[in-house]
Tab-separated table of C-alpha atoms and ligand atoms in Angstrom:
chain	number	residue	atom	x	y	z
A	389	MET	CA	54.344	-15.916	-3.631
A	390	ILE	CA	52.747	-15.203	0.069
A	391	VAL	CA	49.110	-16.613	-0.133
A	392	LEU	CA	46.620	-14.698	1.853
A	393	LYS	CA	43.965	-17.027	3.471
A	394	THR	CA	40.376	-16.229	3.187
A	395	SER	CA	38.463	-16.623	6.535
A	396	ARG	CA	37.234	-20.033	5.074
A	397	GLU	CA	40.722	-20.976	4.565
A	398	LEU	CA	41.579	-19.946	8.025
A	399	GLY	CA	38.796	-22.181	9.434
A	400	PHE	CA	40.659	-25.069	7.502
A	401	MET	CA	43.908	-23.930	9.236
A	402	ARG	CA	42.341	-23.868	12.418
A	403	GLU	CA	41.379	-27.442	12.088
A	404	ALA	CA	44.677	-28.777	11.109
A	405	CYS	CA	46.314	-26.640	13.865
A	406	ARG	CA	43.903	-28.034	16.538
A	407	ILE	CA	45.069	-31.597	15.590
A	408	SER	CA	48.595	-30.737	15.495
A	409	ALA	CA	48.613	-29.176	18.944
A	410	GLY	CA	46.505	-31.822	20.232
A	411	ALA	CA	49.329	-34.693	19.226
A	412	LEU	CA	51.989	-32.272	20.483
A	413	GLN	CA	50.022	-32.247	23.924
A	414	LEU	CA	49.668	-35.818	23.961
A	415	VAL	CA	53.127	-36.658	23.178
A	416	GLY	CA	54.478	-34.294	26.012
A	417	LYS	CA	52.355	-36.389	28.529
A	418	CYS	CA	54.131	-39.411	27.401
A	419	VAL	CA	57.486	-38.197	27.720
A	420	GLU	CA	59.202	-40.015	30.571
A	421	PRO	CA	62.425	-41.878	31.389
A	422	GLY	CA	62.716	-45.434	29.392
A	423	ILE	CA	60.134	-44.524	26.491
A	424	SER	CA	61.866	-44.731	22.983
A	425	THR	CA	61.344	-41.797	20.320
A	426	ALA	CA	59.729	-44.375	18.235
A	427	GLU	CA	57.067	-45.061	20.708
A	428	LEU	CA	56.472	-41.183	20.826
A	429	ASP	CA	56.235	-41.210	16.943
A	430	LYS	CA	53.535	-43.578	17.005
A	431	ILE	CA	51.603	-42.063	19.588
A	432	ALA	CA	51.454	-38.675	17.706
A	433	GLU	CA	50.770	-40.869	14.280
A	434	ASP	CA	47.851	-42.719	15.765
A	435	TYR	CA	46.544	-39.600	17.417
A	436	ILE	CA	46.519	-37.594	14.088
A	437	ARG	CA	45.074	-40.450	12.061
A	438	SER	CA	42.337	-40.862	14.819
A	439	GLN	CA	41.330	-37.333	14.281
A	440	GLY	CA	40.658	-37.872	10.406
A	441	ALA	CA	43.982	-35.810	9.522
A	442	THR	CA	47.470	-37.215	8.049
A	443	PRO	CA	50.785	-36.720	9.433
A	444	ASN	CA	52.365	-34.108	7.201
A	445	PHE	CA	55.967	-34.582	7.863
A	446	LYS	CA	55.571	-38.470	6.758
A	447	GLY	CA	56.984	-38.403	3.242
A	448	TYR	CA	57.848	-34.709	3.160
A	449	SER	CA	61.164	-34.500	1.148
A	450	GLY	CA	61.357	-38.486	2.000
A	451	TYR	CA	61.140	-37.788	5.606
A	452	PRO	CA	60.334	-41.232	7.312
A	453	ALA	CA	58.120	-40.432	10.398
A	454	THR	CA	55.388	-38.438	11.828
A	455	ALA	CA	57.478	-36.409	14.150
A	456	CYS	CA	60.963	-34.829	14.357
A	457	ILE	CA	62.291	-35.845	17.956
A	458	SER	CA	65.498	-34.350	19.037
A	459	ILE	CA	67.487	-35.016	22.181
A	460	ASN	CA	69.664	-32.627	23.960
A	461	ASN	CA	72.429	-31.451	21.807
A	462	GLU	CA	70.384	-32.410	18.653
A	463	VAL	CA	68.658	-29.005	17.314
A	464	ILE	CA	65.524	-30.331	14.859
A	465	HIS	CA	64.913	-33.106	12.220
A	466	GLY	CA	65.931	-36.014	14.662
A	467	ILE	CA	64.531	-39.251	13.202
A	468	PRO	CA	62.452	-41.289	15.699
A	469	SER	CA	64.203	-44.865	16.650
A	470	LYS	CA	63.496	-47.797	18.887
A	471	LYS	CA	67.022	-47.392	19.786
A	472	ARG	CA	66.814	-43.856	21.196
A	473	ILE	CA	65.442	-44.173	24.880
A	474	LEU	CA	64.715	-41.251	26.911
A	475	LYS	CA	66.465	-40.900	30.208
A	476	ALA	CA	66.250	-38.691	33.081
A	477	GLY	CA	68.086	-35.228	32.720
A	478	ASP	CA	67.486	-35.218	28.969
A	479	ILE	CA	65.609	-32.410	27.122
A	480	VAL	CA	63.558	-33.703	24.066
A	481	SER	CA	62.366	-31.385	21.282
A	482	VAL	CA	59.426	-32.702	19.565
A	483	ASP	CA	58.125	-31.224	16.255
A	484	LEU	CA	55.033	-32.389	14.304
A	485	GLY	CA	52.143	-31.369	12.173
A	486	ALA	CA	48.779	-32.450	10.776
A	487	ALA	CA	46.918	-31.827	7.622
A	488	ILE	CA	43.441	-31.785	7.006
A	489	GLU	CA	40.933	-30.924	4.140
A	490	GLY	CA	44.429	-29.718	2.276
A	491	TYR	CA	45.707	-27.471	4.903
A	492	ASN	CA	48.601	-27.704	7.260
A	493	GLY	CA	49.471	-27.153	11.037
A	494	ASP	CA	52.900	-27.362	12.410
A	495	ASN	CA	54.346	-26.861	16.178
A	496	ALA	CA	57.122	-27.748	18.346
A	497	ALA	CA	58.073	-27.823	21.938
A	498	THR	CA	60.835	-28.890	24.206
A	499	PHE	CA	60.024	-30.835	27.250
A	500	ALA	CA	62.312	-32.107	30.267
A	501	VAL	CA	62.691	-35.822	30.729
A	502	GLY	CA	62.434	-36.337	34.675
A	503	ASP	CA	64.558	-33.640	36.533
A	504	ILE	CA	67.129	-31.497	34.346
A	505	SER	CA	69.708	-28.946	35.224
A	506	ASP	CA	68.699	-25.448	36.163
A	507	GLU	CA	70.502	-24.192	33.105
A	508	ALA	CA	68.595	-26.644	30.752
A	509	LYS	CA	65.284	-25.237	32.464
A	510	ARG	CA	66.421	-21.567	31.911
A	511	LEU	CA	67.151	-22.592	28.050
A	512	ILE	CA	63.627	-24.035	27.600
A	513	ASP	CA	61.964	-21.115	29.393
A	514	ALA	CA	63.620	-18.671	27.390
A	515	THR	CA	63.244	-20.447	24.001
A	516	ARG	CA	59.156	-20.411	25.070
A	517	GLU	CA	59.251	-17.003	25.989
A	518	SER	CA	61.153	-15.894	22.941
A	519	LEU	CA	58.516	-17.638	20.909
A	520	TYR	CA	55.851	-15.415	22.718
A	521	GLU	CA	57.600	-12.377	21.962
A	522	GLY	CA	58.222	-13.091	18.429
A	523	ILE	CA	54.419	-13.488	18.265
A	524	ALA	CA	53.785	-10.473	20.176
A	525	ALA	CA	55.726	-8.514	17.441
A	526	ALA	CA	53.737	-10.127	14.576
A	527	ARG	CA	51.295	-7.497	13.722
A	528	ALA	CA	49.288	-6.585	10.487
A	529	GLY	CA	51.265	-3.400	9.253
A	530	GLY	CA	54.372	-4.412	10.647
A	531	ARG	CA	57.579	-6.021	9.016
A	532	ILE	CA	59.153	-9.883	9.060
A	533	GLY	CA	62.101	-8.393	10.856
A	534	ASP	CA	60.159	-7.455	14.002
A	535	ILE	CA	59.508	-10.751	14.630
A	536	GLY	CA	63.418	-12.236	14.501
A	537	SER	CA	64.766	-8.593	16.350
A	538	ALA	CA	62.044	-9.597	19.316
A	539	ILE	CA	63.140	-13.283	19.732
A	540	GLN	CA	66.995	-12.578	19.114
A	541	ARG	CA	66.849	-9.763	21.598
A	542	TYR	CA	65.117	-11.687	24.351
A	543	VAL	CA	67.563	-14.705	24.085
A	544	GLU	CA	70.818	-12.908	23.402
A	545	ALA	CA	70.027	-10.965	26.615
A	546	ARG	CA	69.990	-14.450	28.475
A	547	GLY	CA	73.285	-15.493	27.051
A	548	PHE	CA	71.860	-18.008	24.589
A	549	SER	CA	72.256	-17.883	20.749
A	550	VAL	CA	69.976	-18.177	17.812
A	551	VAL	CA	70.372	-20.569	14.820
A	552	ARG	CA	70.446	-18.921	11.593
A	553	GLU	CA	70.722	-21.945	9.107
A	554	PHE	CA	66.854	-22.935	9.675
A	555	VAL	CA	63.959	-20.516	10.112
A	556	GLY	CA	60.369	-20.151	10.387
A	557	HIS	CA	57.835	-20.268	7.415
A	558	GLY	CA	54.606	-19.458	5.695
A	559	ILE	CA	52.082	-22.208	5.894
A	560	GLY	CA	48.990	-23.133	4.405
A	561	THR	CA	48.101	-25.729	1.651
A	562	LYS	CA	51.799	-26.516	1.717
A	563	LEU	CA	53.932	-27.178	4.693
A	564	HIS	CA	56.386	-24.557	3.761
A	565	GLU	CA	55.533	-21.544	1.842
A	566	ALA	CA	56.784	-17.950	1.467
A	567	PRO	CA	57.766	-16.174	3.357
A	568	GLU	CA	60.733	-17.208	5.343
A	569	VAL	CA	60.656	-16.042	9.166
A	570	PRO	CA	64.247	-15.851	10.199
A	571	ASN	CA	64.510	-15.719	14.354
A	572	PHE	CA	66.986	-12.824	13.783
A	573	GLY	CA	66.851	-9.636	12.277
A	574	THR	CA	66.133	-5.793	12.383
A	575	PRO	CA	63.186	-4.220	13.265
A	576	GLY	CA	61.111	-2.637	10.492
A	577	LYS	CA	63.116	-4.449	7.592
A	578	GLY	CA	61.521	-7.520	5.598
A	579	ILE	CA	58.438	-7.917	3.996
A	580	ARG	CA	55.171	-6.368	5.448
A	581	LEU	CA	52.834	-8.591	7.596
A	582	MET	CA	49.420	-8.785	5.958
A	583	PRO	CA	45.992	-10.032	7.433
A	584	GLY	CA	45.328	-13.145	6.163
A	585	MET	CA	49.035	-14.388	6.370
A	586	THR	CA	49.343	-17.798	8.101
A	587	ILE	CA	53.199	-18.231	9.443
A	588	ALA	CA	55.057	-20.893	11.606
A	589	ILE	CA	57.475	-19.244	13.855
A	590	GLU	CA	59.935	-21.324	15.433
A	591	PRO	CA	62.979	-20.187	17.612
A	592	MET	CA	65.646	-22.841	17.760
A	593	ILE	CA	68.069	-21.623	20.475
A	594	ASN	CA	71.512	-22.942	21.587
A	595	MET	CA	73.082	-22.810	24.947
A	596	GLY	CA	76.468	-22.306	23.548
A	597	LEU	CA	77.294	-21.171	20.155
A	598	PRO	CA	74.919	-20.664	17.186
A	599	GLY	CA	76.681	-23.179	14.517
A	600	VAL	CA	74.891	-26.290	13.523
A	601	LYS	CA	75.798	-29.208	11.657
A	602	THR	CA	73.601	-31.979	9.819
A	603	LEU	CA	74.705	-35.575	10.447
A	604	SER	CA	75.402	-38.273	7.604
A	605	ASP	CA	71.559	-39.502	8.024
A	606	GLY	CA	70.879	-36.410	5.980
A	607	TRP	CA	68.364	-35.232	8.517
A	608	THR	CA	69.541	-34.719	12.219
A	609	VAL	CA	70.803	-31.171	12.825
A	610	GLU	CA	73.023	-30.764	15.853
A	611	THR	CA	75.115	-27.892	17.513
A	612	LYS	CA	78.652	-27.858	16.203
A	613	ASP	CA	79.772	-27.467	20.012
A	614	GLY	CA	77.765	-30.038	21.396
A	615	SER	CA	75.932	-27.521	23.661
A	616	LEU	CA	72.170	-28.169	24.329
A	617	SER	CA	69.335	-26.634	22.087
A	618	ALA	CA	65.664	-26.076	22.799
A	619	HIS	CA	63.017	-25.575	19.968
A	620	PHE	CA	59.303	-23.774	20.169
A	621	GLU	CA	56.930	-23.358	17.475
A	622	HIS	CA	53.250	-22.133	16.842
A	623	THR	CA	51.517	-21.750	13.639
A	624	VAL	CA	49.828	-18.271	13.890
A	625	ALA	CA	47.467	-16.146	11.837
A	626	ILE	CA	47.831	-12.366	11.114
A	627	THR	CA	44.651	-10.759	11.206
A	628	THR	CA	42.968	-7.262	11.499
A	629	ASP	CA	41.768	-8.336	15.065
A	630	GLY	CA	45.421	-9.279	16.084
A	631	THR	CA	47.555	-12.324	15.920
A	632	GLN	CA	46.125	-15.505	16.790
A	633	ILE	CA	47.738	-18.839	17.672
A	634	LEU	CA	46.233	-21.467	15.572
A	635	THR	CA	48.204	-24.171	17.466
A	636	ASN	CA	46.968	-23.696	20.937
A	637	VAL	CA	45.072	-26.804	22.560
B	1063	MF3	N1	58.929	-29.352	11.144
B	1063	MF3	C1	59.845	-28.553	10.520
B	1063	MF3	C2	59.188	-27.130	10.327
B	1063	MF3	O1	58.919	-26.805	11.569
B	1063	MF3	C3	59.612	-29.266	8.960
B	1063	MF3	C4	60.019	-30.879	9.150
B	1063	MF3	S1	60.726	-31.177	7.891
B	1063	MF3	C5	60.281	-32.728	7.687
B	1063	MF3	O2	59.200	-26.528	9.334
B	1063	MF3	F1	60.509	-33.401	6.592
B	1063	MF3	F2	60.446	-33.364	8.467
B	1063	MF3	F3	58.937	-32.654	7.525
B	1064	CO	CO1	57.792	-25.228	10.763
């Protein structure tokens, strides 16, 4: 069931998303060679709690941390660890969210650790831009396939590939609600986008082939071919006045 939010509910969504975005921005500023992913996770959790919110990934389906932190060929759901130390040349994807007053925010970004290769920069830039292409294609009266098609067209034209096994999602009183929001598709297909819908759009883009596998920890998802992967996510609201990004700082 797709839940349409009232303007009062959108106010709570805005608050949850503002805190989610603040936490992601703060973690991004702390990314540097030598820091562990567990330290980044603690920075995120402390910030979210300091705002009176709760880390909504923690305990979700048993997930053990505030953030998912995925390095290089890891696509999503990397579990923070004291033993994972960032080094110059890595790319690191951070995905996190906060809940407040029963409403959820969710966002992600991929950061460079020190100097990275031009290829890795191109992947990160294309993934970020593809998210904005997807957001621009998301309008009341349009369809869900408009979003995925815009993302897919943008990244495939640059020689990158779209992960199929994981998709974006509706979001509200639950972190994951209907509908699914694929990062691939056909314009004009899929459910209709309506004012009051809040969705998380989150392209996961690989430098090589699109295939992924989940590791034996039950969480970490990696590219099958070992190639680099990037991930950006915003929570947005579809309104009659256009689509608003709720997770902007
Ligand atoms: N961040 C994921 C998403 O964007 C959800 C993470 S699953 C969790 O939808 F268990 F880590 F919370
Ligand atoms: Co999400």
